[in-house]
Amino acid sequence: MSEVQNIQWFPGHMTKTRRLIEADLKMVDAVVEITDARIPQSSRNPILDELVGNKPRIMIMNKCDVADEKATENWKRYYEKRGICVIVCDCRTGKGINKFLPTVKRLLNDLIERRKARGMIGKALRLMVVGIPNVGKSSFINRMANSKKTKVGDRPGVTRGKQWVSIDKDVELLDMPGILWPKFDDKDVAQKLAFTGAVKDEVVDITELARSLGELLLRDYSELVKARYKIAGEGDILTEIAQKRGMLISGGEPDVERAAATLLDEFRGGKIGRITLDDVPNEYEE
C-alpha cells in the first residue's frame, strides 16, 4: 500500500487550515472534533491535541450506526479517561444528536456562570468544529442547524472556507475546512483512511486497497463477510466475490476490479455489518 502511504495531501491547503485554526482558537470557547466511529483513532488529526491545548473539547464519534457497538463503547471510555467529552451519534439519522447542546452547556457551565456574574447575558457560546475530510463534519452542522447552510458531499474536502452557523440563540458553530496531515507516515492509518473514503479513490490502487480491506475483515469480522458474500474466505477474496456474484469478463475470468469496487462500496455503506477497524488499547477492552 505504498501508494497510500506516500500521498501528499494538499500541503498548501492544509497548512493554511492549520494557520486558520491557530488564529481562530482565540475567539472560541470550545472545540468540537468530529471523528469516524469506524476508525476513531485513525480519523483524528494528531496535530489537533497540540493546537487545541487545554481548550474544552467535545468529540463526536459519528457514523456509529455502521461501527461495532462494543468497540465504540470501549473507545468512548478510552477518550473520556483522557479528559475528552464524547458523544456517540449518527448524523445521517440524527441518532444521539440531541445530546449535543446539553453536553455543551454542561461542559461550559463555569464559563456561563462567570458571564452571568459579569452581566454578559445573551452572549453566545462559540464552538470551533474540526475534523479530517469525510467524517461527516458538514452533515453534523447541517443536522444541528436544521438546514443546508454548508456544502455537503461524499468527496473529501468539499468544505473550503470557514463559516459561522448559528444553531440556537446561545450557541454558534465555526465550521473549519477539513484538516488532514500533509503526509502519511503510518501505513496502517493511511490504509484505514482510504478504506473509509477519507482519501480520494483516484489516488490509490482500488484493487489492492479492497484486497487489503478484505484481508482485514476476514481476520476480524469473518462471519459477517462470509455471510454477506456467501464465500468460504479461503482464497483471494476479490476472486471469490466475483465468482459468487457472477462478475466475469471475457473468457469467464473473474472481474476483480468490479469486485473491489463492490467490497469498498458495501463496507462504506454499512452493508457488510457493523465494523470498527481501529483496535482499542487492551486496558480499555471489556
PDB file of C-alpha atoms in Angstrom, residues 46-206:
ATOM      1  CA  PRO A  46      -2.544  14.210  15.509  1.00  0.00           C
ATOM      2  CA  ILE A  47      -1.735  17.935  15.470  1.00  0.00           C
ATOM      3  CA  LEU A  48      -5.117  18.838  16.990  1.00  0.00           C
ATOM      4  CA  ASP A  49      -4.045  17.941  20.529  1.00  0.00           C
ATOM      5  CA  GLU A  50      -1.105  20.291  20.141  1.00  0.00           C
ATOM      6  CA  LEU A  51      -3.208  23.073  18.587  1.00  0.00           C
ATOM      7  CA  VAL A  52      -6.172  22.867  20.966  1.00  0.00           C
ATOM      8  CA  GLY A  53      -4.140  22.567  24.166  1.00  0.00           C
ATOM      9  CA  ASN A  54      -6.311  22.994  27.268  1.00  0.00           C
ATOM     10  CA  LYS A  55      -9.349  24.374  25.443  1.00  0.00           C
ATOM     11  CA  PRO A  56     -12.511  22.405  26.419  1.00  0.00           C
ATOM     12  CA  ARG A  57     -13.238  19.734  23.831  1.00  0.00           C
ATOM     13  CA  ILE A  58     -16.108  17.520  22.737  1.00  0.00           C
ATOM     14  CA  MET A  59     -15.511  14.544  20.465  1.00  0.00           C
ATOM     15  CA  ILE A  60     -18.365  13.494  18.183  1.00  0.00           C
ATOM     16  CA  MET A  61     -17.952   9.830  17.219  1.00  0.00           C
ATOM     17  CA  ASN A  62     -20.044   9.925  14.045  1.00  0.00           C
ATOM     18  CA  LYS A  63     -21.329   7.042  11.896  1.00  0.00           C
ATOM     19  CA  CYS A  64     -21.975   4.913  14.980  1.00  0.00           C
ATOM     20  CA  ASP A  65     -24.711   3.005  13.131  1.00  0.00           C
ATOM     21  CA  VAL A  66     -22.091   1.290  10.961  1.00  0.00           C
ATOM     22  CA  ALA A  67     -19.467   0.847  13.708  1.00  0.00           C
ATOM     23  CA  ASP A  68     -19.071  -2.098  16.098  1.00  0.00           C
ATOM     24  CA  GLU A  69     -21.127  -1.193  19.195  1.00  0.00           C
ATOM     25  CA  LYS A  70     -18.801  -2.817  21.728  1.00  0.00           C
ATOM     26  CA  ALA A  71     -15.723  -1.189  20.191  1.00  0.00           C
ATOM     27  CA  THR A  72     -17.488   2.183  20.187  1.00  0.00           C
ATOM     28  CA  GLU A  73     -18.231   1.913  23.903  1.00  0.00           C
ATOM     29  CA  ASN A  74     -14.622   0.954  24.619  1.00  0.00           C
ATOM     30  CA  TRP A  75     -13.284   3.862  22.571  1.00  0.00           C
ATOM     31  CA  LYS A  76     -15.694   6.251  24.292  1.00  0.00           C
ATOM     32  CA  ARG A  77     -14.382   5.155  27.683  1.00  0.00           C
ATOM     33  CA  TYR A  78     -10.784   5.437  26.432  1.00  0.00           C
ATOM     34  CA  TYR A  79     -11.192   9.089  25.393  1.00  0.00           C
ATOM     35  CA  GLU A  80     -13.194  10.061  28.460  1.00  0.00           C
ATOM     36  CA  LYS A  81     -10.326   8.772  30.617  1.00  0.00           C
ATOM     37  CA  ARG A  82      -8.206  11.324  28.761  1.00  0.00           C
ATOM     38  CA  GLY A  83     -10.494  14.193  29.661  1.00  0.00           C
ATOM     39  CA  ILE A  84     -12.330  14.430  26.333  1.00  0.00           C
ATOM     40  CA  CYS A  85     -16.129  14.603  26.462  1.00  0.00           C
ATOM     41  CA  VAL A  86     -17.543  12.073  23.941  1.00  0.00           C
ATOM     42  CA  ILE A  87     -20.908  11.904  22.157  1.00  0.00           C
ATOM     43  CA  VAL A  88     -21.704   8.843  20.047  1.00  0.00           C
ATOM     44  CA  CYS A  89     -24.031   9.663  17.172  1.00  0.00           C
ATOM     45  CA  ASP A  90     -25.076   9.139  13.589  1.00  0.00           C
ATOM     46  CA  CYS A  91     -25.552  12.442  11.777  1.00  0.00           C
ATOM     47  CA  ARG A  92     -27.335  10.804   8.860  1.00  0.00           C
ATOM     48  CA  THR A  93     -30.233   9.568  11.011  1.00  0.00           C
ATOM     49  CA  GLY A  94     -29.870  12.081  13.847  1.00  0.00           C
ATOM     50  CA  LYS A  95     -29.262   9.377  16.453  1.00  0.00           C
ATOM     51  CA  GLY A  96     -27.554  10.829  19.554  1.00  0.00           C
ATOM     52  CA  ILE A  97     -27.525  14.401  18.222  1.00  0.00           C
ATOM     53  CA  ASN A  98     -29.976  15.576  20.900  1.00  0.00           C
ATOM     54  CA  LYS A  99     -27.218  15.117  23.491  1.00  0.00           C
ATOM     55  CA  PHE A 100     -25.029  17.786  21.936  1.00  0.00           C
ATOM     56  CA  LEU A 101     -26.461  21.070  23.258  1.00  0.00           C
ATOM     57  CA  PRO A 102     -26.983  19.804  26.839  1.00  0.00           C
ATOM     58  CA  THR A 103     -23.400  18.488  26.794  1.00  0.00           C
ATOM     59  CA  VAL A 104     -22.047  21.831  25.561  1.00  0.00           C
ATOM     60  CA  LYS A 105     -23.851  23.737  28.288  1.00  0.00           C
ATOM     61  CA  ARG A 106     -22.738  21.300  30.968  1.00  0.00           C
ATOM     62  CA  LEU A 107     -19.123  21.393  29.778  1.00  0.00           C
ATOM     63  CA  LEU A 108     -19.078  25.202  29.683  1.00  0.00           C
ATOM     64  CA  ASN A 109     -21.252  25.772  32.753  1.00  0.00           C
ATOM     65  CA  ASP A 110     -18.453  27.567  34.666  1.00  0.00           C
ATOM     66  CA  LEU A 111     -17.937  29.964  31.759  1.00  0.00           C
ATOM     67  CA  ILE A 112     -21.694  30.581  31.503  1.00  0.00           C
ATOM     68  CA  GLU A 113     -21.874  31.360  35.232  1.00  0.00           C
ATOM     69  CA  ARG A 114     -18.875  33.723  35.050  1.00  0.00           C
ATOM     70  CA  ARG A 115     -20.504  35.613  32.205  1.00  0.00           C
ATOM     71  CA  LYS A 116     -23.761  35.876  34.125  1.00  0.00           C
ATOM     72  CA  ALA A 117     -21.889  37.276  37.139  1.00  0.00           C
ATOM     73  CA  ARG A 118     -20.382  39.958  34.877  1.00  0.00           C
ATOM     74  CA  GLY A 119     -23.765  40.782  33.391  1.00  0.00           C
ATOM     75  CA  MET A 120     -22.882  39.260  29.982  1.00  0.00           C
ATOM     76  CA  ILE A 121     -26.358  37.846  29.406  1.00  0.00           C
ATOM     77  CA  GLY A 122     -27.119  36.512  25.934  1.00  0.00           C
ATOM     78  CA  LYS A 123     -23.524  36.204  24.711  1.00  0.00           C
ATOM     79  CA  ALA A 124     -23.473  33.083  22.517  1.00  0.00           C
ATOM     80  CA  LEU A 125     -21.114  30.208  23.193  1.00  0.00           C
ATOM     81  CA  ARG A 126     -18.782  29.839  20.237  1.00  0.00           C
ATOM     82  CA  LEU A 127     -17.501  26.435  19.199  1.00  0.00           C
ATOM     83  CA  MET A 128     -14.986  25.537  16.508  1.00  0.00           C
ATOM     84  CA  VAL A 129     -15.858  22.360  14.567  1.00  0.00           C
ATOM     85  CA  VAL A 130     -12.862  20.481  13.161  1.00  0.00           C
ATOM     86  CA  GLY A 131     -12.248  17.126  11.550  1.00  0.00           C
ATOM     87  CA  ILE A 132     -10.477  15.428   8.697  1.00  0.00           C
ATOM     88  CA  PRO A 133     -12.314  15.187   5.347  1.00  0.00           C
ATOM     89  CA  ASN A 134     -15.279  12.837   5.002  1.00  0.00           C
ATOM     90  CA  VAL A 135     -16.003  12.160   8.693  1.00  0.00           C
ATOM     91  CA  GLY A 136     -19.385  13.911   8.471  1.00  0.00           C
ATOM     92  CA  LYS A 137     -18.485  17.362   9.751  1.00  0.00           C
ATOM     93  CA  SER A 138     -20.831  19.265   7.437  1.00  0.00           C
ATOM     94  CA  SER A 139     -23.590  16.700   7.985  1.00  0.00           C
ATOM     95  CA  PHE A 140     -23.262  17.298  11.733  1.00  0.00           C
ATOM     96  CA  ILE A 141     -23.516  21.068  11.317  1.00  0.00           C
ATOM     97  CA  ASN A 142     -26.459  20.763   8.936  1.00  0.00           C
ATOM     98  CA  ARG A 143     -28.243  18.483  11.373  1.00  0.00           C
ATOM     99  CA  MET A 144     -27.632  20.894  14.255  1.00  0.00           C
ATOM    100  CA  ALA A 145     -28.696  23.926  12.207  1.00  0.00           C
ATOM    101  CA  ASN A 146     -31.598  22.002  10.643  1.00  0.00           C
ATOM    102  CA  SER A 147     -30.690  23.496   7.292  1.00  0.00           C
ATOM    103  CA  LYS A 148     -28.400  23.184   4.310  1.00  0.00           C
ATOM    104  CA  LYS A 149     -26.076  26.048   5.213  1.00  0.00           C
ATOM    105  CA  THR A 150     -22.908  24.086   4.446  1.00  0.00           C
ATOM    106  CA  LYS A 151     -21.823  22.256   1.330  1.00  0.00           C
ATOM    107  CA  VAL A 152     -22.119  18.534   1.935  1.00  0.00           C
ATOM    108  CA  GLY A 153     -20.576  15.994  -0.390  1.00  0.00           C
ATOM    109  CA  ASP A 154     -19.292  12.435  -0.407  1.00  0.00           C
ATOM    110  CA  ARG A 155     -15.963  13.568  -1.796  1.00  0.00           C
ATOM    111  CA  PRO A 156     -13.247  14.531   0.677  1.00  0.00           C
ATOM    112  CA  GLY A 157     -12.591  18.224   1.128  1.00  0.00           C
ATOM    113  CA  VAL A 158     -15.895  19.734  -0.016  1.00  0.00           C
ATOM    114  CA  THR A 159     -15.925  22.432   2.708  1.00  0.00           C
ATOM    115  CA  ARG A 160     -13.406  25.038   1.587  1.00  0.00           C
ATOM    116  CA  GLY A 161     -13.616  28.163   3.733  1.00  0.00           C
ATOM    117  CA  LYS A 162     -14.610  28.797   7.335  1.00  0.00           C
ATOM    118  CA  GLN A 163     -18.171  29.896   8.113  1.00  0.00           C
ATOM    119  CA  TRP A 164     -20.253  30.668  11.216  1.00  0.00           C
ATOM    120  CA  VAL A 165     -23.503  28.761  11.727  1.00  0.00           C
ATOM    121  CA  SER A 166     -25.972  29.674  14.473  1.00  0.00           C
ATOM    122  CA  ILE A 167     -27.674  26.571  15.892  1.00  0.00           C
ATOM    123  CA  ASP A 168     -29.704  28.271  18.612  1.00  0.00           C
ATOM    124  CA  LYS A 169     -29.738  31.662  20.358  1.00  0.00           C
ATOM    125  CA  ASP A 170     -26.990  30.517  22.748  1.00  0.00           C
ATOM    126  CA  VAL A 171     -24.594  28.565  20.511  1.00  0.00           C
ATOM    127  CA  GLU A 172     -22.683  29.319  17.307  1.00  0.00           C
ATOM    128  CA  LEU A 173     -20.505  26.874  15.384  1.00  0.00           C
ATOM    129  CA  LEU A 174     -17.438  27.844  13.377  1.00  0.00           C
ATOM    130  CA  ASP A 175     -17.140  25.346  10.533  1.00  0.00           C
ATOM    131  CA  MET A 176     -13.495  24.917   9.565  1.00  0.00           C
ATOM    132  CA  PRO A 177     -12.226  23.317   6.350  1.00  0.00           C
ATOM    133  CA  GLY A 178     -11.370  19.634   6.673  1.00  0.00           C
ATOM    134  CA  ILE A 179      -7.862  19.208   8.014  1.00  0.00           C
ATOM    135  CA  LEU A 180      -5.613  16.238   7.355  1.00  0.00           C
ATOM    136  CA  TRP A 181      -1.904  15.992   7.965  1.00  0.00           C
ATOM    137  CA  PRO A 182       0.075  16.608   4.758  1.00  0.00           C
ATOM    138  CA  LYS A 183       1.968  13.301   4.767  1.00  0.00           C
ATOM    139  CA  PHE A 184       1.017   9.837   5.962  1.00  0.00           C
ATOM    140  CA  ASP A 185       3.838   8.345   7.999  1.00  0.00           C
ATOM    141  CA  ASP A 186       1.798   5.415   9.305  1.00  0.00           C
ATOM    142  CA  LYS A 187       0.842   2.918   6.604  1.00  0.00           C
ATOM    143  CA  ASP A 188      -1.988   1.382   8.658  1.00  0.00           C
ATOM    144  CA  VAL A 189      -3.567   4.779   9.310  1.00  0.00           C
ATOM    145  CA  ALA A 190      -3.278   5.691   5.630  1.00  0.00           C
ATOM    146  CA  GLN A 191      -4.968   2.439   4.627  1.00  0.00           C
ATOM    147  CA  LYS A 192      -7.851   2.876   7.054  1.00  0.00           C
ATOM    148  CA  LEU A 193      -8.449   6.431   5.861  1.00  0.00           C
ATOM    149  CA  ALA A 194      -8.548   5.131   2.295  1.00  0.00           C
ATOM    150  CA  PHE A 195     -10.902   2.275   3.265  1.00  0.00           C
ATOM    151  CA  THR A 196     -13.467   4.753   4.598  1.00  0.00           C
ATOM    152  CA  GLY A 197     -13.112   7.238   1.739  1.00  0.00           C
ATOM    153  CA  ALA A 198     -11.215   9.992   3.578  1.00  0.00           C
ATOM    154  CA  VAL A 199      -8.579   9.643   0.845  1.00  0.00           C
ATOM    155  CA  LYS A 200      -9.799  10.087  -2.705  1.00  0.00           C
ATOM    156  CA  ASP A 201     -10.150   6.815  -4.591  1.00  0.00           C
ATOM    157  CA  GLU A 202      -8.473   8.342  -7.637  1.00  0.00           C
ATOM    158  CA  VAL A 203      -5.086   8.439  -5.905  1.00  0.00           C
ATOM    159  CA  VAL A 204      -4.968   4.798  -4.762  1.00  0.00           C
ATOM    160  CA  ASP A 205      -4.961   1.387  -6.399  1.00  0.00           C
ATOM    161  CA  ILE A 206      -8.576   0.370  -5.751  1.00  0.00           C
TER     162      ILE A 206
END
